[in-house]
Short mmCIF file of C-alpha atoms in Angstrom, two decimals:
data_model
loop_
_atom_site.label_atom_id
_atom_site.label_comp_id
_atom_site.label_asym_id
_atom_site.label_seq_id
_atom_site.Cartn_x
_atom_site.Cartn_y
_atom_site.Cartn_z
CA UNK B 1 23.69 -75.85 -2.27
CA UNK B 2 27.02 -75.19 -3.72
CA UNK B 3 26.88 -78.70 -5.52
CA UNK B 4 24.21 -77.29 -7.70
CA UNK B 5 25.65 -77.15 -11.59
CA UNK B 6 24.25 -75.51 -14.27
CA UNK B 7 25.82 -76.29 -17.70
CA UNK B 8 28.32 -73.10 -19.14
CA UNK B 9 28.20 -72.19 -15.05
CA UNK B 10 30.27 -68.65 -14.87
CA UNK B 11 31.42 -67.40 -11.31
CA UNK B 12 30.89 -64.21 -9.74
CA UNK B 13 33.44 -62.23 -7.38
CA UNK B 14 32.74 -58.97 -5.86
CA UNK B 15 34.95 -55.63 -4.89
CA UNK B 16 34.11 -54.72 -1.49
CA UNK B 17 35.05 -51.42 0.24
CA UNK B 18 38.70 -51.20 0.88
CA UNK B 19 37.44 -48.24 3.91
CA UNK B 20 35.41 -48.18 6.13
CA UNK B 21 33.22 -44.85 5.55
CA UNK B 22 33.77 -42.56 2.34
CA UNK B 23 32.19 -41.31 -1.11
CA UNK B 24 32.62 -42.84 -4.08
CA UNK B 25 34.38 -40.41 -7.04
CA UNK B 26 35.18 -42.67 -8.97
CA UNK B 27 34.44 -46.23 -10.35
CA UNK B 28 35.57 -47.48 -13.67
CA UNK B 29 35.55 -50.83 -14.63
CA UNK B 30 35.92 -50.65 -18.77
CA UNK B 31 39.24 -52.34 -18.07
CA UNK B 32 37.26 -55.26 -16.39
CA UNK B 33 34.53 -55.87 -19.08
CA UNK B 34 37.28 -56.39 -21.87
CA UNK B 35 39.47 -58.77 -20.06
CA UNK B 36 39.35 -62.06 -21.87
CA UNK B 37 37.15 -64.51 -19.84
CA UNK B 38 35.04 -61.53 -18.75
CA UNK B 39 31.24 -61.97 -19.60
CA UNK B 40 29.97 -58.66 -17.60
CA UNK B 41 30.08 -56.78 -14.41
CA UNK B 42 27.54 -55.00 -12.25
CA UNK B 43 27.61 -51.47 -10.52
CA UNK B 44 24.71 -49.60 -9.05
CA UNK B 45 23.54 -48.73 -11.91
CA UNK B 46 22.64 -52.08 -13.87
CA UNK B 47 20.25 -52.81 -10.70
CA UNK B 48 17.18 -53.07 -12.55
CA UNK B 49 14.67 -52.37 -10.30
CA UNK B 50 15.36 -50.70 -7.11
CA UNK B 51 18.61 -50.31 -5.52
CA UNK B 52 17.35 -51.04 -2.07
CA UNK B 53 15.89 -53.60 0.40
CA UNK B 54 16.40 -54.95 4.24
CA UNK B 55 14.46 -51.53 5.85
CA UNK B 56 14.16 -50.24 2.52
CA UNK B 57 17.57 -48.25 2.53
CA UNK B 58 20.38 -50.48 2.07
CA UNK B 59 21.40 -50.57 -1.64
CA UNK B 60 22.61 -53.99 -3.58
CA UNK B 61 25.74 -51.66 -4.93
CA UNK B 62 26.05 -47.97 -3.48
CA UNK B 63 25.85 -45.14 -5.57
CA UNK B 64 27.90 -42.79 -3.93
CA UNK B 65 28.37 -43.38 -0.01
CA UNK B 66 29.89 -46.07 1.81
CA UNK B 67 28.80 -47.03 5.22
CA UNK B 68 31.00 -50.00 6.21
CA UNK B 69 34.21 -51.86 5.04
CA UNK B 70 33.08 -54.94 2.96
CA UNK B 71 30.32 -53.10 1.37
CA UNK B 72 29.99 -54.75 -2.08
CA UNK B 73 30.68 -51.45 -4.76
CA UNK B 74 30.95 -53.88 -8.16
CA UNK B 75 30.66 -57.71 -8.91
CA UNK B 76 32.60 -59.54 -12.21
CA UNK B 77 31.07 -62.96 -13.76
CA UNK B 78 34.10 -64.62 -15.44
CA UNK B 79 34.88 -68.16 -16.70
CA UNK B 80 36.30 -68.84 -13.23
CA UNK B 81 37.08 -67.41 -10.15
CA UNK B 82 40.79 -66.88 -10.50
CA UNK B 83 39.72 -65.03 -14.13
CA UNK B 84 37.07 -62.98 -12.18
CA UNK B 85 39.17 -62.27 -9.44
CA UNK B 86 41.79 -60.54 -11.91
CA UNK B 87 38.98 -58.41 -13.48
CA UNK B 88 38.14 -57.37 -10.05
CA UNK B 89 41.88 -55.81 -9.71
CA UNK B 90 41.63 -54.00 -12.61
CA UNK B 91 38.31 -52.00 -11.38
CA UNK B 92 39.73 -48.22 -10.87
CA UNK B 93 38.24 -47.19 -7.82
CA UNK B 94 39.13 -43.60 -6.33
CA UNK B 95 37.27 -43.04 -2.68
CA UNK B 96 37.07 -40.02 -0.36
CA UNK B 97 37.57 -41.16 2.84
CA UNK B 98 35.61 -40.21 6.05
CA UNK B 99 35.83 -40.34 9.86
CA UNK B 100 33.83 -43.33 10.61
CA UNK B 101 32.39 -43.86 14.11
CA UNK B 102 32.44 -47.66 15.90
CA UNK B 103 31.90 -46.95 18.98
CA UNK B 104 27.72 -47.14 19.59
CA UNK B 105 28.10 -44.13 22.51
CA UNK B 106 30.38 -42.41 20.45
CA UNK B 107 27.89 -42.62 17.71
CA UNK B 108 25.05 -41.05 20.04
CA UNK B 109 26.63 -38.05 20.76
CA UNK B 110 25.20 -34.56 18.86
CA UNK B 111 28.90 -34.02 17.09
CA UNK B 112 29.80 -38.04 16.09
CA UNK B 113 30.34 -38.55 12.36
CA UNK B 114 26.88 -39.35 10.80
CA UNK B 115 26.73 -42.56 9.47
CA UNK B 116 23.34 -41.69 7.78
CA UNK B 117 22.74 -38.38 6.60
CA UNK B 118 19.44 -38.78 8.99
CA UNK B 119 21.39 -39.44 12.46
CA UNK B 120 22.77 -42.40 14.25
CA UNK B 121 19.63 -43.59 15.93
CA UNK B 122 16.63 -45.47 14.21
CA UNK B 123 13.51 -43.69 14.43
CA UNK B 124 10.81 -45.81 16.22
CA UNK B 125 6.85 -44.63 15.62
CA UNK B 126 7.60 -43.52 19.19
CA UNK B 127 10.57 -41.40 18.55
CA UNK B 128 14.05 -42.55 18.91
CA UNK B 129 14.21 -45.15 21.26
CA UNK B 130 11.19 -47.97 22.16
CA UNK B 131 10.23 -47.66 25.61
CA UNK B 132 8.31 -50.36 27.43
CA UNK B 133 6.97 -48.98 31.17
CA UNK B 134 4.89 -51.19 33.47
CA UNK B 135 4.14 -50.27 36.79
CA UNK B 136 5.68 -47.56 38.37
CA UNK B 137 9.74 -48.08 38.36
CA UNK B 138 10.28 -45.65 40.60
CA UNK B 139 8.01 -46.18 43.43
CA UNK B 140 9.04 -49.85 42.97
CA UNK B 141 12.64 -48.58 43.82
CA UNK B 142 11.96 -46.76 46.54
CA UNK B 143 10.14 -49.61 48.25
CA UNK B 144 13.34 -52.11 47.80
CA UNK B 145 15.67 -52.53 51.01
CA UNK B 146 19.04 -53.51 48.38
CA UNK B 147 19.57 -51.45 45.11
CA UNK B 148 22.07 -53.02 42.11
CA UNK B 149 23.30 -51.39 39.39
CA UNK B 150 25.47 -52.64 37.04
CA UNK B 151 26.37 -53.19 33.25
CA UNK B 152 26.48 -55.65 31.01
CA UNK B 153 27.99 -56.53 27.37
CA UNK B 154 27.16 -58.74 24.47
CA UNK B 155 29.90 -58.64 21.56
CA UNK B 156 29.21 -59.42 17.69
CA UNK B 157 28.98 -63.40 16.98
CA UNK B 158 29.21 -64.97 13.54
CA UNK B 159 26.49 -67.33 12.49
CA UNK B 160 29.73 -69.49 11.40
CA UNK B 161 27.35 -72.13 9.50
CA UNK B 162 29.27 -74.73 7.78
CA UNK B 163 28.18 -74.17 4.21
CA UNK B 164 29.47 -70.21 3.30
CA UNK B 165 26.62 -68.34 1.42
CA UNK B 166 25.65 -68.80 -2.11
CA UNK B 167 23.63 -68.61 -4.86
CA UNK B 168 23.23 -69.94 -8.32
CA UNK B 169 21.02 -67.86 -11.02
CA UNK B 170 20.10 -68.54 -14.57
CA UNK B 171 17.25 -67.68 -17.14
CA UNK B 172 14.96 -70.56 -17.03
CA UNK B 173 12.92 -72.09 -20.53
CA UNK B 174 9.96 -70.33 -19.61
CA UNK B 175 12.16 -67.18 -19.37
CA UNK B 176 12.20 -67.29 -15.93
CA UNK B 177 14.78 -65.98 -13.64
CA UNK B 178 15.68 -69.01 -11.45
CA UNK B 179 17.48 -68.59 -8.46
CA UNK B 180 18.78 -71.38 -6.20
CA UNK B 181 19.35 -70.10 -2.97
CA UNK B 182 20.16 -71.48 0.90
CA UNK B 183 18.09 -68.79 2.25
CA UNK B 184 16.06 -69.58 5.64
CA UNK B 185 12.91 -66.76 4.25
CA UNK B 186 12.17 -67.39 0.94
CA UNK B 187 8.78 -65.85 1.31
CA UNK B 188 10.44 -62.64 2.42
CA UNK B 189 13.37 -62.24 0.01
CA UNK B 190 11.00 -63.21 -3.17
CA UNK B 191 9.09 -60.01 -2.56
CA UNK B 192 12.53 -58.29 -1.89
CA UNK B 193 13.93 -59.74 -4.82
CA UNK B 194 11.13 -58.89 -7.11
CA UNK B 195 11.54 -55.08 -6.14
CA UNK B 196 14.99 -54.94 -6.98
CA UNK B 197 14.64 -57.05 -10.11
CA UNK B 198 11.92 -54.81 -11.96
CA UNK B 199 10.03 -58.06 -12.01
CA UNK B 200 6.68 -59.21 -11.52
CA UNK B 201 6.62 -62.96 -9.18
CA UNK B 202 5.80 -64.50 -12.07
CA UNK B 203 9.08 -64.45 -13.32
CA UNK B 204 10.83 -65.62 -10.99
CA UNK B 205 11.66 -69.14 -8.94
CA UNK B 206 13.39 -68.57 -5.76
CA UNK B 207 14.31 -72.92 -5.37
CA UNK B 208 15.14 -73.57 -1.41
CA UNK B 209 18.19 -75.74 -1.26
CA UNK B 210 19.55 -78.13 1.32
CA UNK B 211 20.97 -75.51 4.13
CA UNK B 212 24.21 -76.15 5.18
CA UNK B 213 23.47 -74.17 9.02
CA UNK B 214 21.96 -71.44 9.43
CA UNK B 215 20.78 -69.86 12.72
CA UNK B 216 19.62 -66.59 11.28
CA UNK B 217 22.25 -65.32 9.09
CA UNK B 218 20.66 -66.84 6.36
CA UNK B 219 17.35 -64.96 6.99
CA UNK B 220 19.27 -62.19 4.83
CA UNK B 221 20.06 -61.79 1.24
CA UNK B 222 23.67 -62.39 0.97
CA UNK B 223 24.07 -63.78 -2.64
CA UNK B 224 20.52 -63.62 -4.23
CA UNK B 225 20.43 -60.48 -5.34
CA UNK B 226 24.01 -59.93 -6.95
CA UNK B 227 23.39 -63.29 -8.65
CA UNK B 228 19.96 -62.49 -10.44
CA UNK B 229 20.79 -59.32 -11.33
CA UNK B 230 24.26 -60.90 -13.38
CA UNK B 231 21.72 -63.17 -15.02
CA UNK B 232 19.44 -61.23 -15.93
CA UNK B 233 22.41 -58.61 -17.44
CA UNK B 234 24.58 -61.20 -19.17
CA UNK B 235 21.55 -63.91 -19.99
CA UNK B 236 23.83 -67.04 -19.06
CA UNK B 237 24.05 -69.03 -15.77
CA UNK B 238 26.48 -67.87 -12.62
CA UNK B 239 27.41 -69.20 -9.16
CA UNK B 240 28.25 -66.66 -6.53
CA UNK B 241 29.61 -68.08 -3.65
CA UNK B 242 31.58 -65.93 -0.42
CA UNK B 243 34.68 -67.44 0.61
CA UNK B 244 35.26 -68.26 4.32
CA UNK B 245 37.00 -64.91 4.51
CA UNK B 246 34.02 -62.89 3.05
CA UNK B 247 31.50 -64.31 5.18
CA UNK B 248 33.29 -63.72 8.86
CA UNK B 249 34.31 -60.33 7.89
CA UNK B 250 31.83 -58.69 5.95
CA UNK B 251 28.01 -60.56 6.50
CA UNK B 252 25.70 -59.81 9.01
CA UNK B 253 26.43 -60.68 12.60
CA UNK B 254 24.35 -61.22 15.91
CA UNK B 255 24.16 -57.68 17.60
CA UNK B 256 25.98 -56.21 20.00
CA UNK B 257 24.33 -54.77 23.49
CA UNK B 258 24.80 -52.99 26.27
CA UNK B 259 22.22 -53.17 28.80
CA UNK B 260 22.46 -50.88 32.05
CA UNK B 261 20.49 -52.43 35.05
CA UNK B 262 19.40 -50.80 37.83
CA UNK B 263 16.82 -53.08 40.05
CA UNK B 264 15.09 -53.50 43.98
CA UNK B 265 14.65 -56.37 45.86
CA UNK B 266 13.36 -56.40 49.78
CA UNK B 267 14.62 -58.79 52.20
CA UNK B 268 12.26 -61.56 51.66
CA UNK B 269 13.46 -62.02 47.90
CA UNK B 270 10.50 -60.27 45.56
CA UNK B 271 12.27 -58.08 43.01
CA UNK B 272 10.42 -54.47 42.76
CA UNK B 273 12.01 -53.16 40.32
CA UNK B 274 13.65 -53.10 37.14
CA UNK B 275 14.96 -49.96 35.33
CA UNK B 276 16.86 -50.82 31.74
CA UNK B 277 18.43 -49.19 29.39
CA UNK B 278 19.66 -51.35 26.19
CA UNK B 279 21.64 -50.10 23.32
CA UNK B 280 22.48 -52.48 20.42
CA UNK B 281 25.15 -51.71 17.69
CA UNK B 282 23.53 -52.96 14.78
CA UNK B 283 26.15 -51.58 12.17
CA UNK B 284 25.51 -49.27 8.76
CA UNK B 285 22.26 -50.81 7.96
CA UNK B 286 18.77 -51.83 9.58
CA UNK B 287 17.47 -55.21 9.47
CA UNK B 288 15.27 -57.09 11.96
CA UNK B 289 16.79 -55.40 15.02
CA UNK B 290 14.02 -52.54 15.37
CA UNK B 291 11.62 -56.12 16.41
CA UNK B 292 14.68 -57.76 18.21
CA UNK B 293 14.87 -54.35 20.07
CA UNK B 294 11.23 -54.45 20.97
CA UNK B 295 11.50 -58.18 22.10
CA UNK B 296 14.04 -57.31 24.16
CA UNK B 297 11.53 -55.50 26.50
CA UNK B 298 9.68 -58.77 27.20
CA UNK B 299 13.17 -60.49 28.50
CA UNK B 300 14.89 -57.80 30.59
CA UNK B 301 13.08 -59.41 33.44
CA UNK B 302 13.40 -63.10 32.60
CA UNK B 303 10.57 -65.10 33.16
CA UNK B 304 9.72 -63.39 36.45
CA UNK B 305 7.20 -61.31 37.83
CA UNK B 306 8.23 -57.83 38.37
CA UNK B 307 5.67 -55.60 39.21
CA UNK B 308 7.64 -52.33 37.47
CA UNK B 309 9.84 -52.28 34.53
CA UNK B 310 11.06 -48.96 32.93
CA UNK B 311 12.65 -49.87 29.87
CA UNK B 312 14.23 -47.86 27.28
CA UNK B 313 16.12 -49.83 23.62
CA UNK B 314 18.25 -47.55 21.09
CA UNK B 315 19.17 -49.08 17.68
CA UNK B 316 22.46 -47.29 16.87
CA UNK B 317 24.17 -46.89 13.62
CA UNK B 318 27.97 -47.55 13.48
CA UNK B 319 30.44 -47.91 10.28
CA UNK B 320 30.02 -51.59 10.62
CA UNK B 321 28.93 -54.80 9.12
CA UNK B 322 25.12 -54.97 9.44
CA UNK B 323 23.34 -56.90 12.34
CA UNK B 324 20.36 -59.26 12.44
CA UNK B 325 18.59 -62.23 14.21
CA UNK B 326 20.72 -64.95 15.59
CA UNK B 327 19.47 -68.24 17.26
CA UNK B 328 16.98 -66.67 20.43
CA UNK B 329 17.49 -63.38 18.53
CA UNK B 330 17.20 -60.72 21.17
CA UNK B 331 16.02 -63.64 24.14
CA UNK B 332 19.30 -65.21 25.05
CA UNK B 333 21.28 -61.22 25.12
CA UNK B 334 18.67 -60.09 27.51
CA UNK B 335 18.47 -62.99 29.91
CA UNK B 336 22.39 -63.30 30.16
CA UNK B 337 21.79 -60.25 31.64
CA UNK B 338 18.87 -60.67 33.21
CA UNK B 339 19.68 -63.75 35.26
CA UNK B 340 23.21 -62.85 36.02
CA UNK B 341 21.22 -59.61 37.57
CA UNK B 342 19.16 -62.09 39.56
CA UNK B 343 22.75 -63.45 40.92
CA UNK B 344 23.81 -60.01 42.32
CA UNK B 345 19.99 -59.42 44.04
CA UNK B 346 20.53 -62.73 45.56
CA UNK B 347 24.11 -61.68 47.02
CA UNK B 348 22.80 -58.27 48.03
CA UNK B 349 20.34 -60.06 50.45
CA UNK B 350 21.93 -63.20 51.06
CA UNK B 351 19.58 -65.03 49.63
CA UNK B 352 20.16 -68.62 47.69
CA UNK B 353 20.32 -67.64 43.96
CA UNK B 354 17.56 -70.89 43.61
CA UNK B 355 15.29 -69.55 46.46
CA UNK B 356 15.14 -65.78 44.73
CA UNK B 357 14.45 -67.62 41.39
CA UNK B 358 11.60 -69.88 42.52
CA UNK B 359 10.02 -66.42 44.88
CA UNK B 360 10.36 -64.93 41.52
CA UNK B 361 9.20 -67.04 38.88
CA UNK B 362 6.39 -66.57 36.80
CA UNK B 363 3.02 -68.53 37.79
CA UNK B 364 0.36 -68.70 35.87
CA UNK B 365 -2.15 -65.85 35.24
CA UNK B 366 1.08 -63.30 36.04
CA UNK B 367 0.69 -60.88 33.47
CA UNK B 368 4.11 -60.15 32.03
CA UNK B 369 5.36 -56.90 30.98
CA UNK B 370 3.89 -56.43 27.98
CA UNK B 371 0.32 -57.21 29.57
CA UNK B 372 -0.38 -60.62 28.80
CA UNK B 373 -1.11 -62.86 30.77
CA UNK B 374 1.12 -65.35 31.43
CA UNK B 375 0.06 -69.27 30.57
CA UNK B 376 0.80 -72.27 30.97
CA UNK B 377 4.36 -70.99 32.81
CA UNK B 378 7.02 -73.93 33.21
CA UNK B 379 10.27 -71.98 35.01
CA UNK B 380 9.22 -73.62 38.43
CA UNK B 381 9.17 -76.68 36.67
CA UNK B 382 12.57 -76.49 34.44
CA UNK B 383 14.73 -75.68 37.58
CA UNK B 384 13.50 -78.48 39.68
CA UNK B 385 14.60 -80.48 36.71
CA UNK B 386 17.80 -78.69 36.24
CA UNK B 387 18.23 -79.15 40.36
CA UNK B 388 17.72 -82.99 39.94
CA UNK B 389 20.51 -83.12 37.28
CA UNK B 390 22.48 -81.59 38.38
CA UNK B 391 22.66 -83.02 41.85
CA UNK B 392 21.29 -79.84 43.92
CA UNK B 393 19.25 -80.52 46.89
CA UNK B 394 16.36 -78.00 47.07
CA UNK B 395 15.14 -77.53 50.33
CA UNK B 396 11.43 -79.30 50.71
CA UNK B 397 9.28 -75.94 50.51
CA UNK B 398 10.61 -74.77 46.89
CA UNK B 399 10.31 -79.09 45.73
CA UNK B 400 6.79 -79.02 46.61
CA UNK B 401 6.07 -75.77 44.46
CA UNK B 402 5.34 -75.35 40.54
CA UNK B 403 4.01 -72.93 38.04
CA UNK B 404 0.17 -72.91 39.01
CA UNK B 405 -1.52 -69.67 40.82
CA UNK B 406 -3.48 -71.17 44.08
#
């Protein structure tokens, strides 16, 4: 993607928050837009269209508050990068710094700073936090002979793909905005794009590139939307492109959870029980992580039958870069937990962690905890595999069993 050329090509560097939480008093860039080399720069208030997308609430430029550090406030289009870059210096930026909360528990008491001026938890149809019950958790606790409670914690990851994020936008000769863009949901960001452009999908081409890697982060606008909105200001063609830097520090990462476990298992291996709480840290902004929050529900238990789950997800806000979906987004948090879990209900009753697995598994015709039923089920399966390569001998009554309900 970033060997796409257009001829008289101008590049595009942004000013990101210097803080990590404050209000904006003042932003004056006349200094900028006269520098020689300078052909225009953006604020919040040359967005054409509407100043927000992702959940409908994050703005392209903020007007006046500042959630996280990194948050872009301005952009520059110059003859180069080094010219644009020296524009971007000269912006006069005077900010009223805040407290700023990181920590996600911190950030759920009554008294934290308020990252949003509506609290620090997103609102679910259900209120603020998606529950999930199946069974009856409690009962399912009392009847198990070992009870294990215990924590787990899943940090921030960067996507790390090997091409950085960018975008190149110009004014097509059908007077069209054209935008070339590595972005894995085209579908999705055209109809984002079009709301914060002011303009009908007629006029505009959202071209898919060649993606230099991916695995989610690229699901979000990173580059689109400053890069249309320069073309369509200034009329000539620009390339914005992160640098390294940019992208580990200030795009959107993989969540971070905390899931609290407590779970029953009798003597003879069945798990009764699971009761979960999960909170994620999902940063300033809301993206996909209300669904990856809801998924999670489906995965606290692995791919096992468990006759009660109680299960309760928060989405907290922190003064952070923004989360969303990364590779298994939401499926590989949970079942690090999850099977780990299955580890410590083995210990508890002695039990090989392969023989509580394969008493466990799911079979088909289970019905899983959101109520489906379960089909065409292959766990049984995978770990005799995994047994074979891996050079464990299973005894003969868990190699003669598989996935089907007799």
């Amino acid at each position: 993607m970033d060997d796409v050329f257009v001829p008289g090509m101008l590049y595009i560097k942004v000013l990101h928050s210097p803080v990590h939480k404050g209000i904006i008093r003042r932003l004056d860039v006349s200094t900028a837009e006269n520098m020689p080399g300078v052909a225009g720069v953006l604020t919040a208030k040359d967005v054409s269209g509407k100043n927000a997308y992702f959940a409908i609430d994050q703005p392209v430029f903020p007007e006046k508050h500042i959630r996280y550090k990194g948050e872009r406030l301005a952009a520059v289009a110059a003859v180069d990068e080094d010219t644009a870059m020296e524009a971007i210096e000269q912006i006069r930026l005077d900010i009223e710094e805040q407290t700023p909360v990181f920590d996600p528990f911190e950030a759920m008491k009554p008294d934290a700073p308020k990252v949003r001026p509506e609290g620090n938890l997103w609102e679910f149809s259900s209120g603020k936090y998606h529950r999930l019950r199946t069974g009856d958790v409690e009962r399912g606790l009392a009847a198990a002979d070992e009870i294990v409670e215990k924590t787990y914690v899943t940090r921030k990851n960067d996507h790390a793909a090997m091409e950085p994020y960018v975008s190149v936008a110009y004014i097509d000769g059908n007077d069209r905005l054209t935008i070339h863009t590595v972005g894995q949901s085209r579908h999705l960001h055209l109809k984002q794009l079009c709301g914060i452009f002011g303009l009908p999908v007629t006029k505009l081409r959202l071209v898919g590139d060649t993606v230099g890697g991916a695995f989610g982060g690229k699901g979000e606008m990173q580059c689109e939307h400053v890069a249309g909105l320069m073309a369509l200001k200034i009329r000539k063609p620009v390339k914005y492109r992160m640098t390294r830097k940019e992208d580990l520090l200030y795009s959107t990462k993989r969540g971070a959870y905390v899931f609290e476990y407590k779970s029953g298992v009798k003597k003879n291996g069945r798990v009764t029980a699971h009761k979960v709480r999960a909170i994620e840290d999902i940063g300033a902004y809301q993206t996909k992580e209300a669904y990856g929050i809801q998924k999670l529900g489906l995965f606290v238990a692995g791919a096992y039958s468990v006759p009660n789950i109680w299960y309760d997800g928060y989405l907290v806000f922190t003064n952070k870069p923004v989360s969303t979906a990364m590779r298994g987004h939401a499926v590989i948090n949970a079942n690090y937990a999850s099977e780990i879990q299955m580890n410590l209900l083995a210990e508890a009753i002695g039990m090989n962690p392969w023989e509580i697995r394969f008493i466990n598994a799911w079979r088909d015709g289970d019905t899983a905890p959101t109520r489906w039923k379960v089909v065409a089920a292959g766990l049984i399966e995978t770990m005799k595999k995994a047994a074979e390569i891996g050079g464990v001998e299973l005894p003969p009554y868990l190699g003669a069993s598989d996935s089907s309900r007799r």
